[in-house]
Amino acid sequence: MDSIMSKLRNLDAYPKINEDFYSRTLSGGLVTIASSVLMLLLFISELRLYLHAVTETKLFVDTSRGETLRINFDVTFPALPCSILSLDAMDISGEQHLDVKHDIVKKRLDSHGNVIETRQDGIGAPKIDKPLQRHGGRLEHNETYCGSCYGAEATDEDCCNSCEEVREAYRKKGWAMSNPDLIDQCKREGFLQRIKDEEGEGCNVYGFLEINKVAGNFHFAPGKSFQQSGVHVHDLLAFQKDSFNISHQINRLAFGEYFPGVVNPLDGVHWTQQTPSGMYQYFIKVVPTVYTDVNGHTIQSNQFSVTEHLRTGDVGRLQSLPGVFFFYDLSPIKVTFTEEHISFLHFLTNVCAIVGGVFTVSGILDSFIYHGQKAIKKKMEIGKFN
C-alpha cells in the first residue's frame, strides 16, 4: 500500500514548496493585482458572450422559385398633390399593375407638412342637377343613370358614371384626356377646380406592393398611365401644367419584413428638385436574406444596395417622364443569419485559457522583474552599476 502511495506522489505535477522558502516582493504584489483585474475583465467579457447569442453568416445560391416580393414603402412628396399622383408597378415577365390603389394610403399635406384630415369633393364645381346621359339627353326622373365614355366604351352596354371611370376607359384605350372640362362627369365633379384648389399641397403615400420575385420597377408619377404603341406613358395633358416638382423624402423603403440588424439605406433620404422637370431613378440590388433567431423562428426577408441618377429633360433630348422610379434586380446569392448560443464546454475552455494564460504570462513578467532587480542590486553592491 505504501509503495502505491509513493508512486502516486511521484506523479504529482505540482510539487509544493515550504512557505519558509517563499520570498514575497512589492513588484510581485503589483503584478498579482494587475493580473487578477485582467482575468476578471476577460472573464466578464467571456460570460457576456456566453449569455448572449452570436450570429453566424453563410452564403448560398438562391434556388427558390415561385415566391413573391413584398415592398413596404412610405414616401412623402411635399409639392405633388395626391389627386394627380399615381403608383405603377411592372416586371420583366410582362405583368403590370397600373394606378395601384389597393393596400396603399394617401394623405394630403399642406405647405407646412401637416396632414389635412378632411376634404369636400367637388369644391368649386358648378352644380348640375341633371347629368348628361350616354344617349345625349339629361337624366330625368325614374331613369337609371348611364354616362357616356366618349367613344372609349369596350361594349355598347358600358357606362362611365364618374370622371374616374371615363379616365380609366381612356387609359384602357390608350388615349389621353386633353381637356377634362369637355367631359360632363369631370365638369360636374370639378376635376380641374379640385386640382387648382390642391395647388401647393403635398402627399404622403404609404403601404405595400406584393409582386413577382423577378426584376422590375415601380414608380410614383403624375397622371394616369397607359400603353401606347408598346410604350408606357402617363396622361399629363389633363392637368394643364408644364412642369411637376418631384422633390421627395423616403421615410421608409424595405423589401420584406424587418429583422434584427437590417439596414435599409434609403430610409430618411431626401431629395430636392433643382431643375424644372426630371426623372429621379434609384437602381436597387436586392439580396434575399433568411434570419433565424435562437428559438428557431425564421424570417424570410431581403437586404438591398442602391445607386441614384437624375435624368433631366435637356434640350434636344426626348422629354423624360417626371416621377420617382425604383428599378430593382435580384441577386442570385442568398444570405442566411443564424443566431445561436455558445456551448458551455466552449465557455469553460475559454475561461481556463484566460486563467492559465494570464497566470503564466504574469509569472514570466514577475520572474523577469524579480531577477532584474536582483542583478541590479548585486551590481550596485560591488560598485559596477553605472
Short mmCIF file of C-alpha atoms in Angstrom, two decimals:
data_model
loop_
_atom_site.label_atom_id
_atom_site.label_comp_id
_atom_site.label_asym_id
_atom_site.label_seq_id
_atom_site.Cartn_x
_atom_site.Cartn_y
_atom_site.Cartn_z
CA MET A 1 0.00 0.00 0.00
CA ASP A 2 2.85 2.36 0.89
CA SER A 3 4.53 1.65 -2.45
CA ILE A 4 1.34 2.58 -4.33
CA MET A 5 1.04 5.83 -2.40
CA SER A 6 4.68 6.58 -3.12
CA LYS A 7 4.19 6.07 -6.84
CA LEU A 8 1.17 8.38 -6.80
CA ARG A 9 3.26 11.05 -5.08
CA ASN A 10 5.87 10.77 -7.84
CA LEU A 11 3.15 11.59 -10.38
CA ASP A 12 2.42 14.95 -8.69
CA ALA A 13 2.95 17.64 -11.37
CA TYR A 14 2.56 20.39 -8.78
CA PRO A 15 5.31 19.92 -6.17
CA LYS A 16 4.81 22.00 -3.05
CA ILE A 17 7.40 24.34 -1.58
CA ASN A 18 7.65 25.10 2.08
CA GLU A 19 6.38 28.56 2.89
CA ASP A 20 9.67 29.31 4.65
CA PHE A 21 11.33 29.44 1.23
CA TYR A 22 8.82 31.91 -0.27
CA SER A 23 10.08 35.42 -0.98
CA ARG A 24 7.26 37.95 -1.37
CA THR A 25 8.06 41.24 -3.14
CA LEU A 26 6.32 44.54 -3.83
CA SER A 27 6.60 44.04 -7.60
CA GLY A 28 5.06 40.59 -7.23
CA GLY A 29 2.08 42.07 -5.37
CA LEU A 30 1.54 44.68 -8.08
CA VAL A 31 1.76 42.05 -10.83
CA THR A 32 -0.72 39.85 -8.92
CA ILE A 33 -3.25 42.71 -8.60
CA ALA A 34 -2.90 43.67 -12.27
CA SER A 35 -3.24 40.06 -13.48
CA SER A 36 -6.26 39.46 -11.21
CA VAL A 37 -8.04 42.54 -12.59
CA LEU A 38 -7.19 41.47 -16.15
CA MET A 39 -8.52 37.93 -15.52
CA LEU A 40 -11.73 39.35 -14.04
CA LEU A 41 -12.33 41.65 -17.03
CA LEU A 42 -11.67 38.86 -19.52
CA PHE A 43 -13.95 36.52 -17.58
CA ILE A 44 -16.81 39.09 -17.59
CA SER A 45 -16.33 39.59 -21.34
CA GLU A 46 -16.45 35.85 -21.96
CA LEU A 47 -19.51 35.48 -19.70
CA ARG A 48 -21.40 38.18 -21.64
CA LEU A 49 -20.53 36.44 -24.89
CA TYR A 50 -21.82 33.16 -23.46
CA LEU A 51 -25.09 34.66 -22.19
CA HIS A 52 -25.84 36.48 -25.48
CA ALA A 53 -26.46 34.83 -28.83
CA VAL A 54 -23.95 35.18 -31.64
CA THR A 55 -24.94 35.44 -35.30
CA GLU A 56 -23.41 33.14 -37.88
CA THR A 57 -23.47 34.30 -41.52
CA LYS A 58 -23.50 31.99 -44.53
CA LEU A 59 -23.89 32.49 -48.28
CA PHE A 60 -25.80 30.16 -50.62
CA VAL A 61 -27.01 30.16 -54.19
CA ASP A 62 -30.70 31.16 -54.17
CA THR A 63 -32.63 28.25 -55.67
CA SER A 64 -36.11 29.33 -54.54
CA ARG A 65 -38.80 29.66 -57.20
CA GLY A 66 -42.37 30.90 -57.42
CA GLU A 67 -42.06 33.30 -54.49
CA THR A 68 -43.43 36.83 -54.25
CA LEU A 69 -41.66 40.01 -53.20
CA ARG A 70 -43.24 42.38 -50.70
CA ILE A 71 -42.21 46.04 -50.94
CA ASN A 72 -43.08 48.27 -47.97
CA PHE A 73 -42.85 51.98 -48.65
CA ASP A 74 -43.59 55.35 -47.06
CA VAL A 75 -42.77 58.30 -49.34
CA THR A 76 -43.62 61.98 -48.97
CA PHE A 77 -43.94 64.40 -51.89
CA PRO A 78 -44.10 67.94 -50.43
CA ALA A 79 -45.06 69.61 -53.74
CA LEU A 80 -47.16 67.00 -55.56
CA PRO A 81 -50.91 66.76 -54.73
CA CYS A 82 -52.48 63.37 -54.05
CA SER A 83 -55.11 63.86 -56.76
CA ILE A 84 -52.53 63.70 -59.55
CA LEU A 85 -50.12 61.17 -58.04
CA SER A 86 -50.30 57.53 -59.15
CA LEU A 87 -48.31 54.37 -58.43
CA ASP A 88 -47.45 51.77 -61.09
CA ALA A 89 -45.50 48.52 -60.88
CA MET A 90 -44.26 46.24 -63.66
CA ASP A 91 -41.72 43.45 -64.09
CA ILE A 92 -39.76 41.74 -66.87
CA SER A 93 -42.32 38.91 -67.05
CA GLY A 94 -44.75 41.43 -68.56
CA GLU A 95 -47.07 41.72 -65.57
CA GLN A 96 -48.26 45.26 -64.88
CA HIS A 97 -50.11 46.91 -62.00
CA LEU A 98 -51.22 50.36 -63.16
CA ASP A 99 -52.54 53.09 -60.88
CA VAL A 100 -52.38 50.83 -57.83
CA LYS A 101 -54.98 51.70 -55.21
CA HIS A 102 -55.24 48.61 -53.01
CA ASP A 103 -53.09 48.28 -49.87
CA ILE A 104 -51.89 51.89 -50.08
CA VAL A 105 -52.97 55.06 -48.27
CA LYS A 106 -52.60 58.65 -49.45
CA LYS A 107 -52.58 61.56 -47.00
CA ARG A 108 -52.94 65.15 -48.19
CA LEU A 109 -50.39 67.55 -46.70
CA ASP A 110 -50.44 71.33 -46.52
CA SER A 111 -47.43 73.51 -47.38
CA HIS A 112 -46.08 73.04 -43.83
CA GLY A 113 -46.29 69.25 -43.98
CA ASN A 114 -49.32 68.97 -41.72
CA VAL A 115 -51.94 66.34 -42.56
CA ILE A 116 -55.22 67.65 -43.98
CA GLU A 117 -57.80 65.42 -42.35
CA THR A 118 -60.91 66.13 -44.42
CA ARG A 119 -61.69 67.30 -47.94
CA GLN A 120 -65.00 68.05 -49.60
CA ASP A 121 -65.29 66.53 -53.03
CA GLY A 122 -66.00 68.84 -55.93
CA ILE A 123 -65.03 72.09 -54.22
CA GLY A 124 -65.88 74.98 -56.53
CA ALA A 125 -67.55 72.73 -59.10
CA PRO A 126 -70.66 74.04 -60.87
CA LYS A 127 -73.79 72.35 -59.59
CA ILE A 128 -75.53 70.36 -62.32
CA ASP A 129 -78.61 68.54 -61.08
CA LYS A 130 -79.21 66.57 -64.27
CA PRO A 131 -76.11 64.79 -65.56
CA LEU A 132 -75.71 64.01 -69.24
CA GLN A 133 -76.85 60.55 -70.32
CA ARG A 134 -74.98 58.36 -72.79
CA HIS A 135 -77.70 58.87 -75.41
CA GLY A 136 -77.22 62.65 -75.17
CA GLY A 137 -80.20 63.76 -73.05
CA ARG A 138 -80.25 64.83 -69.42
CA LEU A 139 -81.14 62.44 -66.62
CA GLU A 140 -84.86 62.53 -65.91
CA HIS A 141 -86.90 61.09 -63.05
CA ASN A 142 -87.21 57.29 -62.86
CA GLU A 143 -84.25 56.88 -65.22
CA THR A 144 -81.11 54.89 -64.49
CA TYR A 145 -78.01 56.98 -64.99
CA CYS A 146 -75.58 55.68 -67.63
CA GLY A 147 -72.92 58.22 -68.51
CA SER A 148 -71.06 58.32 -71.80
CA CYS A 149 -67.49 57.08 -72.11
CA TYR A 150 -66.99 59.40 -75.10
CA GLY A 151 -66.01 56.69 -77.55
CA ALA A 152 -63.90 54.66 -75.14
CA GLU A 153 -66.57 52.04 -74.40
CA ALA A 154 -65.43 48.45 -74.81
CA THR A 155 -69.02 47.36 -75.47
CA ASP A 156 -72.32 49.13 -76.15
CA GLU A 157 -73.53 48.39 -72.62
CA ASP A 158 -70.58 50.09 -70.86
CA CYS A 159 -71.30 53.19 -68.77
CA CYS A 160 -68.94 55.78 -67.29
CA ASN A 161 -70.73 57.38 -64.36
CA SER A 162 -67.79 59.33 -62.92
CA CYS A 163 -64.78 61.24 -64.13
CA GLU A 164 -62.53 58.46 -62.80
CA GLU A 165 -64.40 55.88 -64.88
CA VAL A 166 -64.02 57.99 -68.01
CA ARG A 167 -60.28 58.40 -67.35
CA GLU A 168 -59.99 54.63 -66.78
CA ALA A 169 -61.81 53.91 -70.06
CA TYR A 170 -59.47 56.32 -71.87
CA ARG A 171 -56.48 54.63 -70.24
CA LYS A 172 -57.56 51.19 -71.45
CA LYS A 173 -57.92 52.59 -74.96
CA GLY A 174 -54.50 54.25 -74.75
CA TRP A 175 -55.98 57.73 -75.15
CA ALA A 176 -55.02 60.94 -73.41
CA MET A 177 -57.63 63.26 -71.94
CA SER A 178 -56.68 66.70 -73.27
CA ASN A 179 -59.46 68.82 -71.73
CA PRO A 180 -61.44 67.41 -68.77
CA ASP A 181 -63.90 70.32 -68.93
CA LEU A 182 -65.30 68.82 -72.14
CA ILE A 183 -66.21 65.67 -70.17
CA ASP A 184 -69.57 66.07 -68.42
CA GLN A 185 -68.63 63.84 -65.48
CA CYS A 186 -65.34 65.70 -64.86
CA LYS A 187 -67.03 69.07 -65.15
CA ARG A 188 -69.73 68.10 -62.65
CA GLU A 189 -67.15 66.80 -60.17
CA GLY A 190 -64.94 69.85 -60.61
CA PHE A 191 -61.86 67.86 -61.67
CA LEU A 192 -59.78 70.84 -62.80
CA GLN A 193 -61.03 73.04 -59.98
CA ARG A 194 -60.01 70.42 -57.44
CA ILE A 195 -56.52 70.29 -58.92
CA LYS A 196 -56.29 74.08 -58.72
CA ASP A 197 -57.53 74.02 -55.13
CA GLU A 198 -54.84 71.48 -54.22
CA GLU A 199 -52.08 73.57 -55.81
CA GLY A 200 -49.22 73.85 -53.31
CA GLU A 201 -50.25 70.77 -51.36
CA GLY A 202 -48.14 67.67 -50.84
CA CYS A 203 -48.89 63.98 -50.47
CA ASN A 204 -47.72 61.18 -48.22
CA VAL A 205 -48.09 57.70 -49.73
CA TYR A 206 -47.53 54.55 -47.70
CA GLY A 207 -48.46 50.88 -47.97
CA PHE A 208 -47.04 47.83 -49.68
CA LEU A 209 -46.85 46.02 -53.01
CA GLU A 210 -46.96 42.23 -53.42
CA ILE A 211 -45.29 41.40 -56.75
CA ASN A 212 -43.48 38.58 -58.54
CA LYS A 213 -39.94 37.87 -57.36
CA VAL A 214 -38.35 38.93 -60.64
CA ALA A 215 -36.59 42.09 -61.78
CA GLY A 216 -38.82 45.07 -62.46
CA ASN A 217 -39.65 48.58 -61.33
CA PHE A 218 -42.28 50.61 -59.52
CA HIS A 219 -42.68 54.35 -59.76
CA PHE A 220 -44.58 57.33 -58.46
CA ALA A 221 -45.58 59.76 -61.21
CA PRO A 222 -48.31 62.30 -62.01
CA GLY A 223 -51.18 61.26 -64.26
CA LYS A 224 -52.84 58.02 -65.26
CA SER A 225 -50.62 55.55 -67.11
CA PHE A 226 -51.44 53.55 -70.23
CA GLN A 227 -49.72 51.64 -73.03
CA GLN A 228 -49.33 53.40 -76.37
CA SER A 229 -47.57 51.53 -79.19
CA GLY A 230 -45.96 49.29 -76.58
CA VAL A 231 -44.60 52.25 -74.61
CA HIS A 232 -45.57 53.05 -71.02
CA VAL A 233 -46.78 56.67 -70.89
CA HIS A 234 -48.67 58.91 -68.46
CA ASP A 235 -51.53 61.25 -69.34
CA LEU A 236 -50.31 64.68 -68.22
CA LEU A 237 -52.43 66.79 -70.58
CA ALA A 238 -55.42 66.71 -68.24
CA PHE A 239 -53.54 68.66 -65.57
CA GLN A 240 -52.64 71.55 -67.93
CA LYS A 241 -49.22 72.02 -66.33
CA ASP A 242 -45.77 72.38 -67.92
CA SER A 243 -43.67 71.06 -65.04
CA PHE A 244 -44.01 68.93 -61.91
CA ASN A 245 -41.92 69.18 -58.75
CA ILE A 246 -40.93 65.63 -57.79
CA SER A 247 -38.96 66.56 -54.67
CA HIS A 248 -39.45 63.70 -52.23
CA GLN A 249 -38.47 62.16 -48.92
CA ILE A 250 -38.31 58.39 -48.44
CA ASN A 251 -39.40 57.78 -44.86
CA ARG A 252 -39.13 54.02 -45.26
CA LEU A 253 -38.41 51.55 -48.03
CA ALA A 254 -37.97 47.85 -47.28
CA PHE A 255 -38.08 44.69 -49.36
CA GLY A 256 -39.66 42.25 -46.93
CA GLU A 257 -40.09 42.01 -43.18
CA TYR A 258 -37.90 43.70 -40.60
CA PHE A 259 -35.28 41.55 -38.86
CA PRO A 260 -32.66 42.50 -36.22
CA GLY A 261 -29.62 44.21 -37.68
CA VAL A 262 -31.16 45.09 -41.06
CA VAL A 263 -30.10 48.44 -42.56
CA ASN A 264 -32.28 49.99 -45.28
CA PRO A 265 -30.03 52.56 -47.00
CA LEU A 266 -32.89 54.69 -48.37
CA ASP A 267 -34.66 55.29 -45.05
CA GLY A 268 -34.71 59.02 -44.36
CA VAL A 269 -33.29 60.01 -47.77
CA HIS A 270 -34.45 63.44 -49.00
CA TRP A 271 -34.02 64.91 -52.49
CA THR A 272 -34.97 68.41 -53.65
CA GLN A 273 -35.58 69.13 -57.32
CA GLN A 274 -33.49 71.95 -58.79
CA THR A 275 -34.45 71.61 -62.48
CA PRO A 276 -37.91 72.38 -63.96
CA SER A 277 -38.58 68.71 -64.64
CA GLY A 278 -36.87 65.36 -64.46
CA MET A 279 -36.96 61.66 -63.70
CA TYR A 280 -35.24 60.58 -60.49
CA GLN A 281 -34.08 56.97 -60.63
CA TYR A 282 -32.99 54.54 -57.94
CA PHE A 283 -31.22 51.38 -59.09
CA ILE A 284 -31.56 48.73 -56.40
CA LYS A 285 -29.85 45.35 -55.97
CA VAL A 286 -31.96 43.11 -53.75
CA VAL A 287 -30.24 40.33 -51.77
CA PRO A 288 -32.55 37.56 -50.45
CA THR A 289 -31.98 37.06 -46.72
CA VAL A 290 -33.10 34.46 -44.19
CA TYR A 291 -32.86 35.27 -40.49
CA THR A 292 -33.26 32.55 -37.83
CA ASP A 293 -33.33 33.50 -34.14
CA VAL A 294 -32.27 31.37 -31.17
CA ASN A 295 -35.81 29.97 -30.83
CA GLY A 296 -35.80 28.68 -34.41
CA HIS A 297 -38.21 31.34 -35.73
CA THR A 298 -37.35 32.10 -39.37
CA ILE A 299 -37.90 35.42 -41.17
CA GLN A 300 -37.77 35.48 -44.98
CA SER A 301 -36.70 38.96 -45.99
CA ASN A 302 -34.27 40.94 -48.15
CA GLN A 303 -31.45 43.45 -47.94
CA PHE A 304 -30.50 45.84 -50.71
CA SER A 305 -27.91 48.28 -52.01
CA VAL A 306 -28.73 51.30 -54.15
CA THR A 307 -27.35 53.87 -56.58
CA GLU A 308 -29.11 57.05 -57.76
CA HIS A 309 -29.38 59.00 -61.00
CA LEU A 310 -31.28 62.10 -62.15
CA ARG A 311 -32.43 62.09 -65.76
CA THR A 312 -33.34 65.61 -66.87
CA GLY A 313 -35.33 66.67 -69.92
CA ASP A 314 -32.49 68.54 -71.68
CA VAL A 315 -32.97 70.44 -74.90
CA GLY A 316 -32.58 68.19 -77.94
CA ARG A 317 -33.47 65.04 -75.97
CA LEU A 318 -36.70 63.19 -75.58
CA GLN A 319 -38.64 64.63 -72.66
CA SER A 320 -38.35 62.27 -69.69
CA LEU A 321 -41.41 61.32 -67.74
CA PRO A 322 -41.46 63.25 -64.43
CA GLY A 323 -41.52 60.89 -61.49
CA VAL A 324 -39.55 58.84 -58.98
CA PHE A 325 -38.58 55.41 -60.32
CA PHE A 326 -37.26 52.42 -58.39
CA PHE A 327 -35.59 49.83 -60.64
CA TYR A 328 -34.77 46.63 -58.76
CA ASP A 329 -32.89 43.46 -59.64
CA LEU A 330 -32.39 40.29 -57.60
CA SER A 331 -29.06 38.84 -56.54
CA PRO A 332 -28.52 35.09 -57.19
CA ILE A 333 -26.86 34.79 -53.75
CA LYS A 334 -28.90 34.27 -50.59
CA VAL A 335 -27.58 35.32 -47.18
CA THR A 336 -28.54 33.43 -44.02
CA PHE A 337 -28.14 34.79 -40.49
CA THR A 338 -28.45 32.21 -37.71
CA GLU A 339 -28.49 33.13 -34.03
CA GLU A 340 -27.00 30.54 -31.68
CA HIS A 341 -25.61 30.27 -28.16
CA ILE A 342 -22.03 29.23 -27.37
CA SER A 343 -21.88 25.79 -25.70
CA PHE A 344 -20.97 25.53 -22.02
CA LEU A 345 -17.90 23.41 -22.78
CA HIS A 346 -16.66 26.10 -25.17
CA PHE A 347 -17.23 28.71 -22.45
CA LEU A 348 -15.39 26.58 -19.88
CA THR A 349 -12.46 26.06 -22.27
CA ASN A 350 -12.13 29.80 -22.86
CA VAL A 351 -12.27 30.56 -19.12
CA CYS A 352 -9.49 28.02 -18.46
CA ALA A 353 -7.45 29.54 -21.29
CA ILE A 354 -7.91 33.02 -19.79
CA VAL A 355 -6.91 31.96 -16.26
CA GLY A 356 -3.97 29.80 -17.37
CA GLY A 357 -2.71 32.27 -19.95
CA VAL A 358 -2.81 35.32 -17.69
CA PHE A 359 -1.30 33.34 -14.79
CA THR A 360 1.59 32.11 -16.94
CA VAL A 361 2.36 35.47 -18.54
CA SER A 362 2.17 37.28 -15.21
CA GLY A 363 4.51 34.66 -13.70
CA ILE A 364 7.05 35.25 -16.50
CA LEU A 365 6.74 39.01 -16.05
CA ASP A 366 7.17 38.75 -12.25
CA SER A 367 10.22 36.49 -12.66
CA PHE A 368 11.78 38.95 -15.13
CA ILE A 369 11.24 41.87 -12.74
CA TYR A 370 12.49 39.92 -9.71
CA HIS A 371 15.71 38.66 -11.34
CA GLY A 372 16.31 42.06 -12.92
CA GLN A 373 16.09 43.75 -9.54
CA LYS A 374 18.46 41.18 -8.02
CA ALA A 375 21.02 41.68 -10.78
CA ILE A 376 20.90 45.46 -10.45
CA LYS A 377 21.17 45.26 -6.64
CA LYS A 378 24.18 42.93 -6.87
CA LYS A 379 25.99 45.24 -9.27
CA MET A 380 25.29 48.19 -7.02
CA GLU A 381 26.81 46.31 -4.07
CA ILE A 382 30.06 45.67 -5.91
CA GLY A 383 30.09 49.16 -7.43
CA LYS A 384 29.74 48.13 -11.06
CA PHE A 385 26.37 49.70 -11.71
CA ASN A 386 26.60 52.99 -13.61
#
